[in-house]
PDB file of C-alpha atoms in Angstrom:
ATOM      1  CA  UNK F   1      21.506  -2.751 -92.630  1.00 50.00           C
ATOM      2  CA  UNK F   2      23.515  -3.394 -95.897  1.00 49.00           C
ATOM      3  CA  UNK F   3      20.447  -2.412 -97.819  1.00 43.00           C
ATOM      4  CA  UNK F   4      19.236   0.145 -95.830  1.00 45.00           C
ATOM      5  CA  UNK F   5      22.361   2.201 -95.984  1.00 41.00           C
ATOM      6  CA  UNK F   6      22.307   1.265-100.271  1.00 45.00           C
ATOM      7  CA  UNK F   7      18.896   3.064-100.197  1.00 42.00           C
ATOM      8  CA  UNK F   8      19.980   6.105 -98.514  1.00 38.00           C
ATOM      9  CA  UNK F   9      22.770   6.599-100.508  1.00 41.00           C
ATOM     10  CA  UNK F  10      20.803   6.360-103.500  1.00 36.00           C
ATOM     11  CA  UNK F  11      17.745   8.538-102.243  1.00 35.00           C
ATOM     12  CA  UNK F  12      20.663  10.876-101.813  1.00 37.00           C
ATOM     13  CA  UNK F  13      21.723  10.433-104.643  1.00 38.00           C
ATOM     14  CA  UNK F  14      18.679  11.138-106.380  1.00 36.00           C
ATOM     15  CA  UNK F  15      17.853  14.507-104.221  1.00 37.00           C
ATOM     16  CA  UNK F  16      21.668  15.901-105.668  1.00 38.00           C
ATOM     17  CA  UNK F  17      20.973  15.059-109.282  1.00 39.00           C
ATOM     18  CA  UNK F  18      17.862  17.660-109.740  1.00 42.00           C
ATOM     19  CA  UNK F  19      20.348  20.582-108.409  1.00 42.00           C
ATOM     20  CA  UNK F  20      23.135  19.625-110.708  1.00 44.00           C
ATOM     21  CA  UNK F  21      21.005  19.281-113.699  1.00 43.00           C
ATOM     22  CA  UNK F  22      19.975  23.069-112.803  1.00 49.00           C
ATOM     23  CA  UNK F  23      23.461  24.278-113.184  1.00 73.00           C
ATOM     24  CA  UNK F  24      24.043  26.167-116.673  1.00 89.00           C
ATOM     25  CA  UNK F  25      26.695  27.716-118.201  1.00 90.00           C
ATOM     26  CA  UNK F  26      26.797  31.236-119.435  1.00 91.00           C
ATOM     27  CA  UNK F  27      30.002  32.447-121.804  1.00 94.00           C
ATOM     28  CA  UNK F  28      30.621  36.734-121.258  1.00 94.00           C
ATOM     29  CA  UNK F  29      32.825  38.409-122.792  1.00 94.00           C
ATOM     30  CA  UNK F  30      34.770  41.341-120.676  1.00 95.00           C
ATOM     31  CA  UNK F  31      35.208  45.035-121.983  1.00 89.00           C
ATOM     32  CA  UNK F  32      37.670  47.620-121.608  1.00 90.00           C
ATOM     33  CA  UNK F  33      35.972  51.144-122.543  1.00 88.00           C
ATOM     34  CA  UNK F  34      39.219  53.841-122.004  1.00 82.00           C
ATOM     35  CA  UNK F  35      38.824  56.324-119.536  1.00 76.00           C
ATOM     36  CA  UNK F  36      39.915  58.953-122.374  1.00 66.00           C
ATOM     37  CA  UNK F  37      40.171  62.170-120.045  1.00 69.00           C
ATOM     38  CA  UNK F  38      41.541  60.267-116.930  1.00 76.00           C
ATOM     39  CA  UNK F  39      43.900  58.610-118.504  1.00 86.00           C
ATOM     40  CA  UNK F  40      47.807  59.197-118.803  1.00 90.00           C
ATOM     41  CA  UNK F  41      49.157  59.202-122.561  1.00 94.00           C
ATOM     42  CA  UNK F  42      52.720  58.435-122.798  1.00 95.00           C
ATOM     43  CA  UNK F  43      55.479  57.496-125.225  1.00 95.00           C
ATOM     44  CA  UNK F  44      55.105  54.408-127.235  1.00 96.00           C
ATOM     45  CA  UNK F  45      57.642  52.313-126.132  1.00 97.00           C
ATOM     46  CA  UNK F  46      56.270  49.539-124.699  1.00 98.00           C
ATOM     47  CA  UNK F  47      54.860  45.927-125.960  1.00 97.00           C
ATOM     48  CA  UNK F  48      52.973  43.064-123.847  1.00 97.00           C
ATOM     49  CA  UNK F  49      53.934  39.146-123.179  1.00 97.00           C
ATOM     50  CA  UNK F  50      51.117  37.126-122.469  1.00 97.00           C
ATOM     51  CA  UNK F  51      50.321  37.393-118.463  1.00 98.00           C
ATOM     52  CA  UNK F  52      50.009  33.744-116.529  1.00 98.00           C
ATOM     53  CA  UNK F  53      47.086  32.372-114.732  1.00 98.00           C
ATOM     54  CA  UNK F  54      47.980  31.540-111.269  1.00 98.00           C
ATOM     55  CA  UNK F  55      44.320  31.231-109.649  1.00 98.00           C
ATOM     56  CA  UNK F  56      44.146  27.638-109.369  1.00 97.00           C
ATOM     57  CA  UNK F  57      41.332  27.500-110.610  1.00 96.00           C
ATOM     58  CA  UNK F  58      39.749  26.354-114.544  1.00 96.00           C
ATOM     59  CA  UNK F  59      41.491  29.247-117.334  1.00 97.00           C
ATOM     60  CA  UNK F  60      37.926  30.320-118.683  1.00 97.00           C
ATOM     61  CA  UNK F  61      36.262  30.514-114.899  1.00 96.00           C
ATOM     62  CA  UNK F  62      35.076  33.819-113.236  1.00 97.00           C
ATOM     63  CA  UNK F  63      32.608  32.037-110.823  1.00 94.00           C
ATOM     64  CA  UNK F  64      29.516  30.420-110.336  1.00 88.00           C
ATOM     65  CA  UNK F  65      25.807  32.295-109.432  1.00 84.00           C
ATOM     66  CA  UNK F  66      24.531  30.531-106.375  1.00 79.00           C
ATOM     67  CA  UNK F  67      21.188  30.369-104.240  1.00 70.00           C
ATOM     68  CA  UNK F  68      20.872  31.695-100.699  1.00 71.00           C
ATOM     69  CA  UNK F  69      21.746  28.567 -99.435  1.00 72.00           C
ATOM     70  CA  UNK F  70      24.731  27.875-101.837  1.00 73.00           C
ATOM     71  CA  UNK F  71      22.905  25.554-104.486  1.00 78.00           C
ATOM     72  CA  UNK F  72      25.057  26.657-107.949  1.00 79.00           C
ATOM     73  CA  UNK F  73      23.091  27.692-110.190  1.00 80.00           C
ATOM     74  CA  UNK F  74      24.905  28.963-113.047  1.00 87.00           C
ATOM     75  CA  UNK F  75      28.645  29.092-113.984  1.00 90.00           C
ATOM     76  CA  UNK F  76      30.069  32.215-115.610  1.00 95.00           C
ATOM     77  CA  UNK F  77      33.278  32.016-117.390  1.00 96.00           C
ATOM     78  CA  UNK F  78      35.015  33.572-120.453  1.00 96.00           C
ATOM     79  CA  UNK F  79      35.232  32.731-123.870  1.00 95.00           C
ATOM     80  CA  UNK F  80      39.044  32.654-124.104  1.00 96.00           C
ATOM     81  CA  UNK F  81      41.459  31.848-121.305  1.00 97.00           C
ATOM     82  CA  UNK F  82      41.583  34.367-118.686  1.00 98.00           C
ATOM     83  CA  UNK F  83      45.210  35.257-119.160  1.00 98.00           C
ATOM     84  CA  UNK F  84      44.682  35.961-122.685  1.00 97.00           C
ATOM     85  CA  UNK F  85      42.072  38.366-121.507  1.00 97.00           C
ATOM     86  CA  UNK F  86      44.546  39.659-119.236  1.00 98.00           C
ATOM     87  CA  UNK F  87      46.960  40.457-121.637  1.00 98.00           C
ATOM     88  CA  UNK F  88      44.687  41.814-124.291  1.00 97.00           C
ATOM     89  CA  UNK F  89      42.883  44.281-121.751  1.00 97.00           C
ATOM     90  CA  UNK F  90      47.069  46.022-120.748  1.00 98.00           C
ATOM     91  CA  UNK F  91      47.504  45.957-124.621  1.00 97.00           C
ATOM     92  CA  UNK F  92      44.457  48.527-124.652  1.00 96.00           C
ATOM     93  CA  UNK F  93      45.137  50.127-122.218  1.00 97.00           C
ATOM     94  CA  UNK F  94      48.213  50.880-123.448  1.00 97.00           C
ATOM     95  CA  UNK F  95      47.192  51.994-127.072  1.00 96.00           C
ATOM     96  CA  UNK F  96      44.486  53.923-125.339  1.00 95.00           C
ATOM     97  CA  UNK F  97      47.401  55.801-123.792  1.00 96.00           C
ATOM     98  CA  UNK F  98      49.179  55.957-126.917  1.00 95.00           C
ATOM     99  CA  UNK F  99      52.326  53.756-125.322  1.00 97.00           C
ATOM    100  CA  UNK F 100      51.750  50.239-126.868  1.00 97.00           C
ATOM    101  CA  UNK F 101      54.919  49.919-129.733  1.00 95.00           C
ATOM    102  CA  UNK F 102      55.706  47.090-132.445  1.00 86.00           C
ATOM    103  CA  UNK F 103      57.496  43.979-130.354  1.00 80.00           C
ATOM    104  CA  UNK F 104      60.684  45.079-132.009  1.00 87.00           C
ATOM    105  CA  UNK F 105      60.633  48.668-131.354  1.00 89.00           C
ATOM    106  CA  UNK F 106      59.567  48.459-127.663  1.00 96.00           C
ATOM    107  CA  UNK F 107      61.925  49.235-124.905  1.00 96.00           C
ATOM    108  CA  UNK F 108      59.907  47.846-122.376  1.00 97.00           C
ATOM    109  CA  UNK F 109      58.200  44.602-121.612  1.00 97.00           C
ATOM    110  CA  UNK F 110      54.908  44.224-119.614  1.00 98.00           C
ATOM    111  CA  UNK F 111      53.686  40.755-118.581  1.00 98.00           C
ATOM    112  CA  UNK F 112      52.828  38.908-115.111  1.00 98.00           C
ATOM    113  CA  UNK F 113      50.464  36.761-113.542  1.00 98.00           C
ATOM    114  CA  UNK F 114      46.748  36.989-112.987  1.00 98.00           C
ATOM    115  CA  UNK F 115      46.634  36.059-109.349  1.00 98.00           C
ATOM    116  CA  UNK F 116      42.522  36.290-109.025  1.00 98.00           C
ATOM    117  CA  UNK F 117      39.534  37.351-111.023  1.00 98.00           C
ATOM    118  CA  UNK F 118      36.419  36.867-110.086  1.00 97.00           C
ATOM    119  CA  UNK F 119      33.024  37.424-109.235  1.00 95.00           C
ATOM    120  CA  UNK F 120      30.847  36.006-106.729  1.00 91.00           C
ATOM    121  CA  UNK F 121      27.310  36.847-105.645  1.00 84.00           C
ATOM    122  CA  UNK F 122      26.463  37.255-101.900  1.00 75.00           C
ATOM    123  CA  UNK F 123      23.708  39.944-100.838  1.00 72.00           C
ATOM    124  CA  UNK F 124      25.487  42.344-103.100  1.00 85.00           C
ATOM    125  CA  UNK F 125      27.725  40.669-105.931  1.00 92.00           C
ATOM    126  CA  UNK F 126      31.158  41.494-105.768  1.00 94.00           C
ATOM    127  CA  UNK F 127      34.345  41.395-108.718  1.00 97.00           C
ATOM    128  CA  UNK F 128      37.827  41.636-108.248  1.00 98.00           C
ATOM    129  CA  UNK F 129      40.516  41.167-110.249  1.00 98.00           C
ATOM    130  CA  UNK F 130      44.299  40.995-108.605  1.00 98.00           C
ATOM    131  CA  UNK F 131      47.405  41.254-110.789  1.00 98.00           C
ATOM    132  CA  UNK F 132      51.452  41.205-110.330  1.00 98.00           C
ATOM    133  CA  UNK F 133      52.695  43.744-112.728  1.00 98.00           C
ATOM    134  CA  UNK F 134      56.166  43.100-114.330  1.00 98.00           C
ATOM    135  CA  UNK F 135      57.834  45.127-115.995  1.00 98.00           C
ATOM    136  CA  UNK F 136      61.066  44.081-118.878  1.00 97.00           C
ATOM    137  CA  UNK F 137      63.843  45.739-120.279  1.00 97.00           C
ATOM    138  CA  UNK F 138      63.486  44.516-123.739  1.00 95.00           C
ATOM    139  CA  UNK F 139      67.034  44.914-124.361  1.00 94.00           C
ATOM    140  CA  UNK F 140      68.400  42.653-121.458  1.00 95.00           C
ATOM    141  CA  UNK F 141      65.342  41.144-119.621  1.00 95.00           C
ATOM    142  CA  UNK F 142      66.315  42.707-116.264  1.00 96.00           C
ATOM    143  CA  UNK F 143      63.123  43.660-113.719  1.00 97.00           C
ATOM    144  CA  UNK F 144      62.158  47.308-113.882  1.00 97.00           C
ATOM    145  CA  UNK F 145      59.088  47.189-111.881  1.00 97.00           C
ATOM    146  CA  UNK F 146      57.229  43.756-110.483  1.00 98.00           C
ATOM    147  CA  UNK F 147      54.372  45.287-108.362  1.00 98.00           C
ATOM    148  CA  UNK F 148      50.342  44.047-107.855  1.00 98.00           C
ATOM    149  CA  UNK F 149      47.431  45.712-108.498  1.00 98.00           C
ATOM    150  CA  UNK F 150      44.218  45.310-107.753  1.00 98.00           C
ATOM    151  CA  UNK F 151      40.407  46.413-108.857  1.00 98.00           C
ATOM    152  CA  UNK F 152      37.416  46.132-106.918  1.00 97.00           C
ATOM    153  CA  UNK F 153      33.816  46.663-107.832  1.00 97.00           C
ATOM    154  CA  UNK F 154      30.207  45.932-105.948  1.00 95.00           C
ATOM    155  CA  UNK F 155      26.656  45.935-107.132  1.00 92.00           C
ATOM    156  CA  UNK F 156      23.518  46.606-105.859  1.00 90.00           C
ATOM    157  CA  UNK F 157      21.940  43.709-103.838  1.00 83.00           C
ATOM    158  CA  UNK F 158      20.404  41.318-106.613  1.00 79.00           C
ATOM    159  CA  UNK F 159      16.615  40.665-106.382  1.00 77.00           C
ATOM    160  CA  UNK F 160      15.118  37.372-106.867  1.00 72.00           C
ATOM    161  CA  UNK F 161      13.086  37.246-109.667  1.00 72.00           C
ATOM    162  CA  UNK F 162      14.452  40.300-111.457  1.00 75.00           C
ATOM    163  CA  UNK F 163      16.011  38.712-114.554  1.00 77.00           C
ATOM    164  CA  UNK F 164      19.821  36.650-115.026  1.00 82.00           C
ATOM    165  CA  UNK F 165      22.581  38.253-112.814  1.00 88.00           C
ATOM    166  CA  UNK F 166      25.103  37.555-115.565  1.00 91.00           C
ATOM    167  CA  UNK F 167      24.731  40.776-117.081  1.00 92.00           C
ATOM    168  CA  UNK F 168      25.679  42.709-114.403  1.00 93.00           C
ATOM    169  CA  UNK F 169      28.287  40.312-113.171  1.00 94.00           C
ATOM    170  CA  UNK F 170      30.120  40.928-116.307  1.00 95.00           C
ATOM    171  CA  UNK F 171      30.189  44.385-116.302  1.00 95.00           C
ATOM    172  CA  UNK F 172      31.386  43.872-112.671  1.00 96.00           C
ATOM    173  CA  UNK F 173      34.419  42.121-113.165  1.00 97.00           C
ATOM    174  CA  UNK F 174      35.000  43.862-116.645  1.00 97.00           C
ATOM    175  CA  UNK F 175      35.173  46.876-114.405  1.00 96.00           C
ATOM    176  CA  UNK F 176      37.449  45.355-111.890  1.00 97.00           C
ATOM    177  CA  UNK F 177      40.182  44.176-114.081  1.00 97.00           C
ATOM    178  CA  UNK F 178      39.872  47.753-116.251  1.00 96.00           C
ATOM    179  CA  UNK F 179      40.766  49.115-112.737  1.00 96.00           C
ATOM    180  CA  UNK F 180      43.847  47.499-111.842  1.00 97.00           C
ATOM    181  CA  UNK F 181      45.068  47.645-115.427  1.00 97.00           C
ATOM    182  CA  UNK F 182      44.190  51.665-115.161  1.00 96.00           C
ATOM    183  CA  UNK F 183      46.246  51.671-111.984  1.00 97.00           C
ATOM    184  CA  UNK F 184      49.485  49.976-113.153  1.00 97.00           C
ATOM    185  CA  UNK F 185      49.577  51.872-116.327  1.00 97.00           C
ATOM    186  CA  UNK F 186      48.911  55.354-114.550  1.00 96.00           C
ATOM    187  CA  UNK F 187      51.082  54.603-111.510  1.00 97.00           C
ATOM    188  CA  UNK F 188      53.936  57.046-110.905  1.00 96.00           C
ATOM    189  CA  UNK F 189      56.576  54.582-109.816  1.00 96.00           C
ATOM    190  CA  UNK F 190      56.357  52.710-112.924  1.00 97.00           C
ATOM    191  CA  UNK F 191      56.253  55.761-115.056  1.00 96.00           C
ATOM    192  CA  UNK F 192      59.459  57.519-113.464  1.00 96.00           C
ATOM    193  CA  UNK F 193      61.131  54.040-113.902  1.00 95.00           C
ATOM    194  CA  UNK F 194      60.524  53.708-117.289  1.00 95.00           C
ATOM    195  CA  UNK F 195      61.089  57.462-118.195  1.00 90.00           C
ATOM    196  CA  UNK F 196      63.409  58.375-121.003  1.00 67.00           C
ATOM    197  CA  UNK F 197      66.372  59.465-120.095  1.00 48.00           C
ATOM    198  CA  UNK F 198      68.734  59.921-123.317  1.00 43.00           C
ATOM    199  CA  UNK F 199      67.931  58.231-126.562  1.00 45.00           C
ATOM    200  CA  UNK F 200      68.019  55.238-127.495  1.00 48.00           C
ATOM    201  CA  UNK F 201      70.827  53.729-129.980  1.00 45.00           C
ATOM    202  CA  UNK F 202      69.556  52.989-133.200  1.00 47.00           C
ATOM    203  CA  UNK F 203      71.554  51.189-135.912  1.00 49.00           C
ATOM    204  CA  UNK F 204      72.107  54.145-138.463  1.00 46.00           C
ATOM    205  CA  UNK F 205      71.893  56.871-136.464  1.00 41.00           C
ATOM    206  CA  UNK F 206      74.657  59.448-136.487  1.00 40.00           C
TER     207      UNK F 206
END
């Protein structure tokens, strides 16, 4: 019986090792293109602290490319950690928009945590990327705005055969974070918050 059960284990073994061996990695790098005549320009006044990963998950995963019956396949992840990527994509976004200032000339703060992004293929493949927005006062620290946002974006239904996936899942999930970083710089409540009111103090000025 002993031996029996040894022998299954390893001709289980041996079945599992073929699929993992199969399993590759592919490296993308994500893109933010600005929307230039969608997009909101604003006053530069603003400078970006380096957004946290809460996803739970390894920083440089996005997902992993799986068969029809959920052998993996592939793994895609990013070159640098994900909430690096995070915080580089709001910093374009914001000079896109003309609003990202020097650190010590900024009167606002935007940082937060990246709470998913990912992609995933099912019979279409599917991105999303889900972020809490926070918003500083960089002259006390206090909250003006903490709020999430979230991008979404689907693909056609991928067809066997047809070449690697992992071009169009990048531009999938490239998409979806360019989305919600599009929607918290553009969104009204965080503009009327962080609308000038009266000018700003200066040392020197008269």
């Amino acid at each position: 019986m002993g031996f029996a059960m040894n022998r299954l284990r390893f001709l289980l073994l041996a079945a599992l090792l073929p699929a993992a061996s199969c399993t590759t990695t592919s490296q993308v790098t994500l893109d933010y293109v600005p929307s230039t005549g969608q997009m909101r320009p604003g006053p530069a006044e603003f400078s970006v602290r380096e957004f946290s990963d809460q996803r739970g998950v390894d920083a440089q995963l996005l997902g992993t490319v799986r068969t029809q019956i959920g052998t993996p396949l592939e793994r895609v992840q990013t070159r640098v950690p994900v909430g690096q990527i995070v915080t580089n994509a709001f910093a374009y976004g914001l000079e896109a928009r003309g609003m990202l200032a020097n650190a010590p000339a900024a009167r606002f703060v935007i940082t937060g945590e990246v709470q998913e992004l990912f992609v995933q293929m099912l019979v279409r493949p599917y991105a999303r990327a889900k972020v809490r927005v926070t918003v500083l006062d960089a002259s006390n620290g206090q909250i003006v705005l903490s709020e999430i946002f979230q991008g979404d974006r689907q693909g056609p239904a991928y067809l066997p055969g047809s070449g690697s996936p992992v071009p169009q899942l990048r531009d999938l999930v490239s998409g979806a974070l360019q989305d919600a970083v599009d929607r918290a710089l553009d969104d009204p409540v965080l503009r009327n918050r962080t609308a000038t009111t009266a000018p700003r103090y200066e040392p020197g000025m008269l």
